[in-house]
Tab-separated table of C-alpha atoms and ligand atoms in Angstrom:
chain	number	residue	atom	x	y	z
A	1	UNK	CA	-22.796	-28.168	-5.596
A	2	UNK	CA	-19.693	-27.360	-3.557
A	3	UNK	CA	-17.942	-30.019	-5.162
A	4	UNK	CA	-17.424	-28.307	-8.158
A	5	UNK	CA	-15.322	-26.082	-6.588
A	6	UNK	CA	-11.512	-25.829	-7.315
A	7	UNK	CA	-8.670	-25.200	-4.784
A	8	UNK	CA	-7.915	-21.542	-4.905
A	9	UNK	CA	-4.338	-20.511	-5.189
A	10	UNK	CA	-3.235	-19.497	-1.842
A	11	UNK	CA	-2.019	-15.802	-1.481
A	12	UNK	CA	1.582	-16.161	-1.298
A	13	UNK	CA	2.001	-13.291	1.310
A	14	UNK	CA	-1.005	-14.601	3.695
A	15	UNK	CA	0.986	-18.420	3.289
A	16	UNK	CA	4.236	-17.321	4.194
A	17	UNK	CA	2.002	-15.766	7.655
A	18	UNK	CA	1.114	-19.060	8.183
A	19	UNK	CA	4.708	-20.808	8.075
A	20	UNK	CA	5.991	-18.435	10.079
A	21	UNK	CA	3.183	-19.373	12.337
A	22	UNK	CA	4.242	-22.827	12.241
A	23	UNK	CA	7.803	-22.952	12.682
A	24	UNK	CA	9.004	-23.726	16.207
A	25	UNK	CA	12.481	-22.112	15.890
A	26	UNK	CA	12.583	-18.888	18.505
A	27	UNK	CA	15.193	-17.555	16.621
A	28	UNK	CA	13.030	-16.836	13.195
A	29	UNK	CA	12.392	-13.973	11.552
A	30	UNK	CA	9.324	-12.464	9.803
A	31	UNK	CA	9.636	-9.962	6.689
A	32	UNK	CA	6.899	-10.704	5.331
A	33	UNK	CA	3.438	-9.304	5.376
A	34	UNK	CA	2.965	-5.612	5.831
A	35	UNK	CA	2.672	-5.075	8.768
A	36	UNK	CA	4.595	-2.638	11.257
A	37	UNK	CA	6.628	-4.107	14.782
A	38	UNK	CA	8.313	-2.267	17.009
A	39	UNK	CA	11.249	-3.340	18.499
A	40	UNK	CA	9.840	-5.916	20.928
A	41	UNK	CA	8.119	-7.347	17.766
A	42	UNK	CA	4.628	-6.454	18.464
A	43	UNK	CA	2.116	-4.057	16.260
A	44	UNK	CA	1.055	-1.455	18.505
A	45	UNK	CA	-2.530	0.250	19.022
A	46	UNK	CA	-0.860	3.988	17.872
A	47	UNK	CA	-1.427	6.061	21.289
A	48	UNK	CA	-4.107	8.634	19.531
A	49	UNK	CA	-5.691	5.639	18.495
A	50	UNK	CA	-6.182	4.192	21.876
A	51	UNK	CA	-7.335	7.912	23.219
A	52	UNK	CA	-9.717	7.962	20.140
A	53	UNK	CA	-11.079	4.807	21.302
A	54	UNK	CA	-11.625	5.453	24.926
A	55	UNK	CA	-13.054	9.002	24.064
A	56	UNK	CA	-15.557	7.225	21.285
A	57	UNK	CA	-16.610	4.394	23.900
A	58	UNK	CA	-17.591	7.093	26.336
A	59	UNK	CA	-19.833	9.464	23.957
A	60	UNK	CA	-20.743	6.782	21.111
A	61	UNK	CA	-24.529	6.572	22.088
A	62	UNK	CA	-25.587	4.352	18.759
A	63	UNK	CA	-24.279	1.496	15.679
A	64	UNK	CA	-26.916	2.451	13.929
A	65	UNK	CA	-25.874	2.859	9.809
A	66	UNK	CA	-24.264	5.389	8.265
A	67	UNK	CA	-24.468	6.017	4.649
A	68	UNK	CA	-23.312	3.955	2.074
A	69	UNK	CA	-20.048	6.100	1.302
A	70	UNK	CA	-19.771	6.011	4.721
A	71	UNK	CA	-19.605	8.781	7.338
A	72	UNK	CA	-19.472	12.289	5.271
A	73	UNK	CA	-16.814	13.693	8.234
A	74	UNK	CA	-14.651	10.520	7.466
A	75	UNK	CA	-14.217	11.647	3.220
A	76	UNK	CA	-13.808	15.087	3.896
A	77	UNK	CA	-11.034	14.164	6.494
A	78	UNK	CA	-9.808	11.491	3.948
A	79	UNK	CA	-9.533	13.877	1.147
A	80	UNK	CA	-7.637	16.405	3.154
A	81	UNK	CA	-4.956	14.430	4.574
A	82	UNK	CA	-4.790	12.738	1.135
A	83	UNK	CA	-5.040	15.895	-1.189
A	84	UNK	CA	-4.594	18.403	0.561
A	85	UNK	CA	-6.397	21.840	-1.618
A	86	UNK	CA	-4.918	19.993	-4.864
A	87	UNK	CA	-8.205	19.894	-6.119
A	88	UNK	CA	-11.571	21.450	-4.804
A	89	UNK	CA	-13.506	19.370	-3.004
A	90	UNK	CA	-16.343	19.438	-5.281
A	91	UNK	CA	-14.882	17.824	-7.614
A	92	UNK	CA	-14.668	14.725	-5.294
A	93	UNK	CA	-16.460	11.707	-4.719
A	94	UNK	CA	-15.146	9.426	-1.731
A	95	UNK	CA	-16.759	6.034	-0.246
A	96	UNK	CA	-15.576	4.620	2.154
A	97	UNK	CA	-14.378	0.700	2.034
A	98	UNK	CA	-13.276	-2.084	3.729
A	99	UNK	CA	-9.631	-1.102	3.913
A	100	UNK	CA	-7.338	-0.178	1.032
A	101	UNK	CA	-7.829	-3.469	-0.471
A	102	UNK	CA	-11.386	-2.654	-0.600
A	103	UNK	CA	-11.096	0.636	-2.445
A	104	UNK	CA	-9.084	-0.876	-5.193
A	105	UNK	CA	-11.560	-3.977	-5.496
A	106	UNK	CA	-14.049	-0.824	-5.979
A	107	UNK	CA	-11.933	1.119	-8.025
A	108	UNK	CA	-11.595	-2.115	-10.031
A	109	UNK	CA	-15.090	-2.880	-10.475
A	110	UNK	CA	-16.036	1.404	-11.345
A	111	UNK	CA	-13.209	0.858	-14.301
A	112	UNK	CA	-15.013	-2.111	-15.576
A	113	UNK	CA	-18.431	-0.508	-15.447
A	114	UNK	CA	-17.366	2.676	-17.029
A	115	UNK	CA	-14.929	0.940	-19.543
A	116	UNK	CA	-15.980	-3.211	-20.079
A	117	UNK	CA	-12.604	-3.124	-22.502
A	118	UNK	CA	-9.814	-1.111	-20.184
A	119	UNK	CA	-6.798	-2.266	-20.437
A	120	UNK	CA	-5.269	-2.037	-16.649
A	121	UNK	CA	-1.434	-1.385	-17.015
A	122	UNK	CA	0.538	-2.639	-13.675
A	123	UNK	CA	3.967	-2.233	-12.409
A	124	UNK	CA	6.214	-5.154	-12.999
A	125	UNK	CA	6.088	-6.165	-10.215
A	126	UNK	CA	3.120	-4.822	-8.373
A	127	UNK	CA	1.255	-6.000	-5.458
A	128	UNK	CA	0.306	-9.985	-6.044
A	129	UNK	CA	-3.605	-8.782	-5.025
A	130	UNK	CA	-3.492	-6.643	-8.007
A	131	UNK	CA	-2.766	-8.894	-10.225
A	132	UNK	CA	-5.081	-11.661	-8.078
A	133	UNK	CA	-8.245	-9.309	-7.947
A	134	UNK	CA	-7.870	-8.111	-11.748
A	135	UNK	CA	-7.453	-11.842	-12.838
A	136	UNK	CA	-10.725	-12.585	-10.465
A	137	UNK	CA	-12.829	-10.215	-12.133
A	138	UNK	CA	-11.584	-10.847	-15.761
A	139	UNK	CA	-9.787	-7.514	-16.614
A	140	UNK	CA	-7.064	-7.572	-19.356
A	141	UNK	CA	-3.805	-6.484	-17.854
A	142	UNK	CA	-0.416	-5.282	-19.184
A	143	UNK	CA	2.883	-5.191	-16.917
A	144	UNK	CA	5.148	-1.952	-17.706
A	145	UNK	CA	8.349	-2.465	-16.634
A	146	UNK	CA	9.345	-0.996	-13.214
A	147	UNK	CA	12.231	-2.551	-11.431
A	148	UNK	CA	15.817	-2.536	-12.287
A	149	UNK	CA	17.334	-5.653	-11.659
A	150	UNK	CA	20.807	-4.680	-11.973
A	151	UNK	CA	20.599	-1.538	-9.878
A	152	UNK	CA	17.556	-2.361	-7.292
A	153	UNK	CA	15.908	1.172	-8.519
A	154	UNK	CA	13.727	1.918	-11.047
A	155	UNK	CA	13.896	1.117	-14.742
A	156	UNK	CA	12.687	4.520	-15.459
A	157	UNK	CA	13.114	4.264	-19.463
A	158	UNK	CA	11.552	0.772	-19.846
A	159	UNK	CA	8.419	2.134	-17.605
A	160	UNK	CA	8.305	5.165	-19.352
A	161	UNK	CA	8.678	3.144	-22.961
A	162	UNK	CA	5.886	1.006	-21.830
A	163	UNK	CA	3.558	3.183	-20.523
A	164	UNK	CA	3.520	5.372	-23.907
A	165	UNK	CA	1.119	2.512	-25.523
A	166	UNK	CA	-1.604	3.001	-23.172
A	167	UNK	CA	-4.283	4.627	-24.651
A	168	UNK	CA	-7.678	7.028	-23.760
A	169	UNK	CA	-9.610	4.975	-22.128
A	170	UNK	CA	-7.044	2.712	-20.627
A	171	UNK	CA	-6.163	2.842	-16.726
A	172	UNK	CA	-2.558	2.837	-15.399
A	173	UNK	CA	-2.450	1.666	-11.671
A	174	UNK	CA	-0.034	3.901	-9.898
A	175	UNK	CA	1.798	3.344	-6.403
A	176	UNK	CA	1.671	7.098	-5.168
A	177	UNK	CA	4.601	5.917	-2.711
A	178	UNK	CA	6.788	3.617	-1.191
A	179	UNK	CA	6.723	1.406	-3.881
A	180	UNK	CA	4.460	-2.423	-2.504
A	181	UNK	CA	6.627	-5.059	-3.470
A	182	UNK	CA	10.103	-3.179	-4.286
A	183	UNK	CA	10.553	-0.073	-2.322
A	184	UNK	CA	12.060	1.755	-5.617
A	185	UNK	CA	10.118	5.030	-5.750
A	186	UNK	CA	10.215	7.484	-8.259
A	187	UNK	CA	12.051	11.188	-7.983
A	188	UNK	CA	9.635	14.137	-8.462
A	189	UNK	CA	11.080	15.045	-12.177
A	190	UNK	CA	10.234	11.172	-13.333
A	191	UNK	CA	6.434	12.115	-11.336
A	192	UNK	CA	6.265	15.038	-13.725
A	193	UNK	CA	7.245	12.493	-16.682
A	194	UNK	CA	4.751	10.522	-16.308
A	195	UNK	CA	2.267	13.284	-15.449
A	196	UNK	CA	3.251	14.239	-19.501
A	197	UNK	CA	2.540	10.535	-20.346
A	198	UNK	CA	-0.818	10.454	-18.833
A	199	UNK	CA	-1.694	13.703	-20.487
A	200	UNK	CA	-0.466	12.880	-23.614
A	201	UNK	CA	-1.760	9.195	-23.662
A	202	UNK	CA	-5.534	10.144	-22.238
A	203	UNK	CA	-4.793	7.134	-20.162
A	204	UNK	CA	-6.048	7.449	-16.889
A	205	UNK	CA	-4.188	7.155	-13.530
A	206	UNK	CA	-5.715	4.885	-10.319
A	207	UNK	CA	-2.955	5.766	-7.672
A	208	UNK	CA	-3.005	3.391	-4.764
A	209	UNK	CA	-1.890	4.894	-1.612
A	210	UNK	CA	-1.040	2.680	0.912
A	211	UNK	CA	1.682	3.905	2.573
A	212	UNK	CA	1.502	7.238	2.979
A	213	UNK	CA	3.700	8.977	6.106
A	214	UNK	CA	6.140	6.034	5.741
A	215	UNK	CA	8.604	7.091	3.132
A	216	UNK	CA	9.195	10.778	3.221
A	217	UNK	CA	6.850	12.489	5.409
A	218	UNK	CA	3.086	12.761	5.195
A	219	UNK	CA	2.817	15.661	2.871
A	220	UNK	CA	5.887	14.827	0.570
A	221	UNK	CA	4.439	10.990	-0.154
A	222	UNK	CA	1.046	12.469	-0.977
A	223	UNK	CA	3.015	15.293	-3.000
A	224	UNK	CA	2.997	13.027	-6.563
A	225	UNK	CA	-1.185	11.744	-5.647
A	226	UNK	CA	-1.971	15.651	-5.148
A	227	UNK	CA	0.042	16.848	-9.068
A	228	UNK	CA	-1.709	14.186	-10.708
A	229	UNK	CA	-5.096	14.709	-9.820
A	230	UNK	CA	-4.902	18.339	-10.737
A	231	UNK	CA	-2.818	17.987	-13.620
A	232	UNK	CA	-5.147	15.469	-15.602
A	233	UNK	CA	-9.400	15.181	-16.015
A	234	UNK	CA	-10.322	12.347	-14.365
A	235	UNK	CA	-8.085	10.098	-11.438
A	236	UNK	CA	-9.080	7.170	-8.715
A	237	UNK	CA	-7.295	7.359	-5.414
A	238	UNK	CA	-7.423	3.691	-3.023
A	239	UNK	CA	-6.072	4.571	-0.071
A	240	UNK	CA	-5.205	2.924	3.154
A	241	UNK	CA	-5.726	4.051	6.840
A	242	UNK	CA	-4.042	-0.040	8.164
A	243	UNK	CA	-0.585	1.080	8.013
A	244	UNK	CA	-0.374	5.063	8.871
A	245	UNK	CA	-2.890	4.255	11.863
A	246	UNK	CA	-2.199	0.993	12.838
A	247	UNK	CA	-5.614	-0.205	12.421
A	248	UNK	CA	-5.192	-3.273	9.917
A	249	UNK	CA	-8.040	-5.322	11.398
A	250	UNK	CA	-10.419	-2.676	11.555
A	251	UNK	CA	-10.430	-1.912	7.782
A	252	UNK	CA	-10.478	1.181	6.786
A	253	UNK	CA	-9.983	2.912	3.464
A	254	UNK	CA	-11.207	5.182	0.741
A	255	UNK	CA	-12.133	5.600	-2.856
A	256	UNK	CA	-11.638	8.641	-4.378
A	257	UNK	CA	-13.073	9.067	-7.661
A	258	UNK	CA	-11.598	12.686	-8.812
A	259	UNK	CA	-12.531	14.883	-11.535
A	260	UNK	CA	-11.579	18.108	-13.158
A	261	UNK	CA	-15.124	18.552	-14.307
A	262	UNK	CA	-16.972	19.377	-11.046
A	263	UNK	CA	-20.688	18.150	-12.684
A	264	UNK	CA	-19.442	14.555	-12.481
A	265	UNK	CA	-19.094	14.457	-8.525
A	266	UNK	CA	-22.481	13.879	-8.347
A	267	UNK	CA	-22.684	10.450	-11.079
A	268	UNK	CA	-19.736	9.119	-9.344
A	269	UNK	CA	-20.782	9.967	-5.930
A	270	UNK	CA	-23.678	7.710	-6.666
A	271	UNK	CA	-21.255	5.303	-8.838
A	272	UNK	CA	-19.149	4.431	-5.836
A	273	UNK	CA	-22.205	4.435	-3.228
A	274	UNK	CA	-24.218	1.815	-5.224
A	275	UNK	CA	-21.241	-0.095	-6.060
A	276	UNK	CA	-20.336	0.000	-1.943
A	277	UNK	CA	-24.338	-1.321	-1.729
A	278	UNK	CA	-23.510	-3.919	-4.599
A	279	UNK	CA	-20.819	-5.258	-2.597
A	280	UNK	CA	-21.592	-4.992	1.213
A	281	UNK	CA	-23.531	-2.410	2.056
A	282	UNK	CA	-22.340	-0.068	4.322
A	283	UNK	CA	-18.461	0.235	4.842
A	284	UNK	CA	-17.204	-0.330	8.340
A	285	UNK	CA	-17.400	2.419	10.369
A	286	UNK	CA	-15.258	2.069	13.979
A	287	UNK	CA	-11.607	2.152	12.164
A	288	UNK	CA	-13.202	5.408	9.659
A	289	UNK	CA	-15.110	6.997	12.981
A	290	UNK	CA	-10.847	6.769	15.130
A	291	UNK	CA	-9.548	8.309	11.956
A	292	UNK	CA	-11.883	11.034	11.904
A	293	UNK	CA	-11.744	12.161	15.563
A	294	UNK	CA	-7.691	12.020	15.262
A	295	UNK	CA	-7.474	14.177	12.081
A	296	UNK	CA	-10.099	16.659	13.337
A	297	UNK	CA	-8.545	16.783	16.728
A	298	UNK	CA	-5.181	19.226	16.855
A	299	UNK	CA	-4.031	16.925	20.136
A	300	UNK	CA	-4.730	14.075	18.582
A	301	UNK	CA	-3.830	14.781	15.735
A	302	UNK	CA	-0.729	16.267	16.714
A	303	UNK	CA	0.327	12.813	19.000
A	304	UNK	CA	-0.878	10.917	15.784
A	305	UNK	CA	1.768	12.692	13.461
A	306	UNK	CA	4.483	12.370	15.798
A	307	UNK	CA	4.217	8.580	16.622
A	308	UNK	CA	3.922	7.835	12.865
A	309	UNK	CA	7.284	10.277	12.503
A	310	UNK	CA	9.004	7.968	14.590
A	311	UNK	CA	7.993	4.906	13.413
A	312	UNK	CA	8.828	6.341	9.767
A	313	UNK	CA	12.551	7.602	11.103
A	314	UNK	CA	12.470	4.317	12.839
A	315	UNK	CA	12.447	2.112	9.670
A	316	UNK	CA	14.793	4.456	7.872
A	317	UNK	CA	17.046	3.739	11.168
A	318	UNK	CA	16.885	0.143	10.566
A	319	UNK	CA	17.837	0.545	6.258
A	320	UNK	CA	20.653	2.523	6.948
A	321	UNK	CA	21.732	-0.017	9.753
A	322	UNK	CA	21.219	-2.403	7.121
A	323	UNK	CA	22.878	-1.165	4.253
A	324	UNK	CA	26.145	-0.572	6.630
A	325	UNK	CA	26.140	-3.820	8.070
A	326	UNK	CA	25.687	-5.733	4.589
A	327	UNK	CA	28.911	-2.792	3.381
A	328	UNK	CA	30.914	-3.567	6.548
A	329	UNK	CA	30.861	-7.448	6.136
A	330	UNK	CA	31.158	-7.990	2.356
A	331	UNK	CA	33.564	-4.613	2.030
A	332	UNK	CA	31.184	-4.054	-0.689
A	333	UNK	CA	28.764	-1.279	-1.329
A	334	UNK	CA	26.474	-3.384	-3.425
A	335	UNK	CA	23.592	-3.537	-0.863
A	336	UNK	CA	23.575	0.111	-0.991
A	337	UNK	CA	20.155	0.624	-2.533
A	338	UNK	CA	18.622	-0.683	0.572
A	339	UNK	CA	19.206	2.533	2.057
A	340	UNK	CA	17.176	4.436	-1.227
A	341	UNK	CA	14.772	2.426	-0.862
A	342	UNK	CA	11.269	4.049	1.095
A	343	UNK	CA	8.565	2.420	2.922
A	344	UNK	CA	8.169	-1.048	4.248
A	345	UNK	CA	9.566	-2.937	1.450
A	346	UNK	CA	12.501	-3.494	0.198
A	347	UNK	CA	13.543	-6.401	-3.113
A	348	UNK	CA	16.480	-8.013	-1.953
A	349	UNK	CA	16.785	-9.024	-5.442
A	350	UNK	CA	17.903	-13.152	-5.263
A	351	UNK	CA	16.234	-15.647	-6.831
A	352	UNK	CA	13.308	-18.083	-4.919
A	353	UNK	CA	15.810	-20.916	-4.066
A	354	UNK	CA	18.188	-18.041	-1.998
A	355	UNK	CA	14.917	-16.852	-0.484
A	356	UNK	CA	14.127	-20.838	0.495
A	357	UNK	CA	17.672	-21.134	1.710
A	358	UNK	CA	17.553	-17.922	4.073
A	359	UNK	CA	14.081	-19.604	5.342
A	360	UNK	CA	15.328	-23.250	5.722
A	361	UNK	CA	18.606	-22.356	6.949
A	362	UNK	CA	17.982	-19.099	8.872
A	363	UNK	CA	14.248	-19.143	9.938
A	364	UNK	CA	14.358	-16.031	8.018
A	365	UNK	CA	10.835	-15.359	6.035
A	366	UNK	CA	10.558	-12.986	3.338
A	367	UNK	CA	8.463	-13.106	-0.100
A	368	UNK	CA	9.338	-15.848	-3.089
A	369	UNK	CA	10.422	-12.643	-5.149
A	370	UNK	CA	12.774	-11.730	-2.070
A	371	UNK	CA	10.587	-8.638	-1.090
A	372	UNK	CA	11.306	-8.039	2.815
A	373	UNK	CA	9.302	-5.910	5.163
A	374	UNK	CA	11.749	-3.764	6.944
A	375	UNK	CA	9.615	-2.545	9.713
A	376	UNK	CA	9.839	-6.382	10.810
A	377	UNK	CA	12.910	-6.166	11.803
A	378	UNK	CA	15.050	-4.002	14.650
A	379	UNK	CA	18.314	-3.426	15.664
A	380	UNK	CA	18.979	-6.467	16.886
A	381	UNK	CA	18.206	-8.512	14.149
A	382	UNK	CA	19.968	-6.631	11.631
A	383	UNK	CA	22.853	-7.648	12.038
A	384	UNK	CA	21.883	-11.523	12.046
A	385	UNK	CA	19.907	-10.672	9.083
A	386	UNK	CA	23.052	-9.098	7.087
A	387	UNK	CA	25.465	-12.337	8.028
A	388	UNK	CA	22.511	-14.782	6.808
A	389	UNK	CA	21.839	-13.190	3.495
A	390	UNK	CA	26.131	-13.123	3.112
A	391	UNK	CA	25.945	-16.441	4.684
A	392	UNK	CA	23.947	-18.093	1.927
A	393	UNK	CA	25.574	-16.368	-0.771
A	394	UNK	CA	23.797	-13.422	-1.452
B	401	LIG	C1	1.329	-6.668	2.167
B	401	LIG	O1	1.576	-6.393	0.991
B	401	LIG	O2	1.995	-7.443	2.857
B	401	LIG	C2	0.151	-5.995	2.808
B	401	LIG	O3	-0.448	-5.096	1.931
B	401	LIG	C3	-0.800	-6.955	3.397
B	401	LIG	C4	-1.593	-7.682	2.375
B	401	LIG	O4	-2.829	-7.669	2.483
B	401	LIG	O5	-1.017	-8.311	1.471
């Protein structure tokens, strides 16, 4: 039977890994996937997280399962560092998943069993697993227009223009910050636009949160998650533990379905834990378990927040380098938006051949749609990064 089977498209973020891989040039550089270095170029285990782990190997006296949403402690943590008191927490459901990427495959599949004909609306551009996932499980999509060419921010009229036509019963997939593959974000006033559009549409909102403590602070990249869900009925919240904790192979995330109607938390509790059953069972537990004992720890905590504030003022260290560099060799200031920009990503804005070139020529590796990961780089390679991009005509 397996020869039946068609080649698969490969994910254009996990082939670039691969190249990179591959090249033997000691001088490249990777921007691509998401994933934070420090300025020797590796990913470190965060220090709380290493703590967490030693204290966990030392009292964890069983494997034995959880629950199918996962560990209780690990939502309620979840929901507070996510939510805050924007909503009670009875009006919650949360299951844990296999990463962020599981919680929106989730989210995903909830949509398509509460609404078979939902039209998903999706930033142009989004994240290429979005689009990949929604394709996969036969979801009709619509792009609204998000990025500016012309000024590297956001087309805030064409998005708002677009997202008017959704309709009640439609979803429209949100980032709630630092913006996965452009790193244009929107200001709080444009937040409370759309807010209006949701309300007035009856559309309703999935935010993905994948990012959060890596643009503006913990609290203030949560702040535009938190005034949706309690300004509309009904909201689903993917979010990510692999960045903000550093634990990308341990998978960890959560689904949050939200609802201003607090006699629904108990249909979509049991929504997301039979889908999590569906699907594979019982969630991972060791990544959920370190996040837990760090957010209910003050110490831990407390180390936790601080390492993830420098690595946050870290990157914004390296944009402003950047932006300065790029002004101080061309004399121009069009490269300024790299300095707006918030998160890991930034959209250079070139065309694929001019991303090829800087590849071929430079050993540097970013995206096809020139989407860079700034965290890859440090002070060091900034500069060489700012005379390549000039170099190949930028
Ligand atoms: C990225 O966008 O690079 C990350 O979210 C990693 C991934 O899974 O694509």
């Amino acid at each position: 039977m397996f020869e039946t089977l068609k080649a698969q498209p490969a994910d254009k973020i996990l082939a670039l890994m691969q190249m990179y891989k591959d090249d033997p040039r000691d001088t490249k550089i990777d921007l691509g996937v998401g994933v934070y270095k420090d300025a020797t170029g590796l990913t470190p285990v965060m220090r709380a997280v290493k703590s967490a782990e030693h204290q966990l190997w030392e009292t964890q006296n069983s494997k034995s399962y959880t629950g199918l949403a996962g560990d209780p402690a690990f939502g309620d943590a979840m929901i507070d560092l996510v939510l805050g008191d924007a909503m009670p927490r009875a009006n919650i459901a949360a299951a844990a998943t296999p990463g962020g990427t599981g919680a929106v495959r989730q989210a995903f599949e909830l949509i398509q069993m509460a609404r078979p004909d939902a039209k998903v609306f999706v930033s142009d551009p989004t994240w290429p697993n979005h689009l990949s996932m929604l394709k996969y499980l036969d979801m009709p999509v619509v792009p609204y227009r998000y990025f500016d060419d012309e000024t590297r921010g956001v087309d805030f009229d064409g998005m708002m223009a677009d997202l008017k036509t959704a309709q009640k019963g439609d979803v429209i997939l949100l980032h709630g910050c630092c913006h996965n593959p452009t790193g244009a974000n929107l200001n709080a006033s444009q937040w409370d636009d759309v807010i209006k559009v949701l309300q007035d549409t009856g559309a309703t909102p999935m935010i993905d949160i994948a990012y959060q403590g890596f643009g503006d602070g913990l609290d203030d990249d949560a702040a535009a998650t938190r005034k949706i869900a309690a300004s509309v009925p009904e909201c689903l919240i993917a979010a990510s533990c692999s960045k903000n904790f550093g634990i990308y192979r341990e998978r960890t995330g959560m689904l949050m379905a939200v609802s201003s109607d607090a006699s629904a938390q108990k249909l979509n509790q049991g929504t997301l834990a039979f889908l999590n059953r569906q699907n594979f069972s019982f969630p991972p537990d060791h990544g959920a378990r370190l996040v837990t004992m760090i957010l209910n720890d003050a110490t831990l905590r407390a180390d936790w927040m601080a390492e993830l504030e420098e690595i946050r003022n870290g990157m914004l260290g390296l944009r402003s380098q950047l932006a300065g560099e790029l002004q101080r060799l061309s004399g121009s200031d069009r490269f300024g938006f790299l300095a707006q920009h918030r998160g890991m990503f930034s959209r250079l804005g070139t065309t694929p051949e001019m991303v090829e070139k800087l590849r071929a020529d430079h050993g540097i590796y970013m995206v096809g749609d020139s989407r860079m990961n700034i965290a890859g780089l440090n002070a060091a390679t900034v500069p060489i990064l700012a005379r390549a991009i000039l170099d190949v005509g930028i």
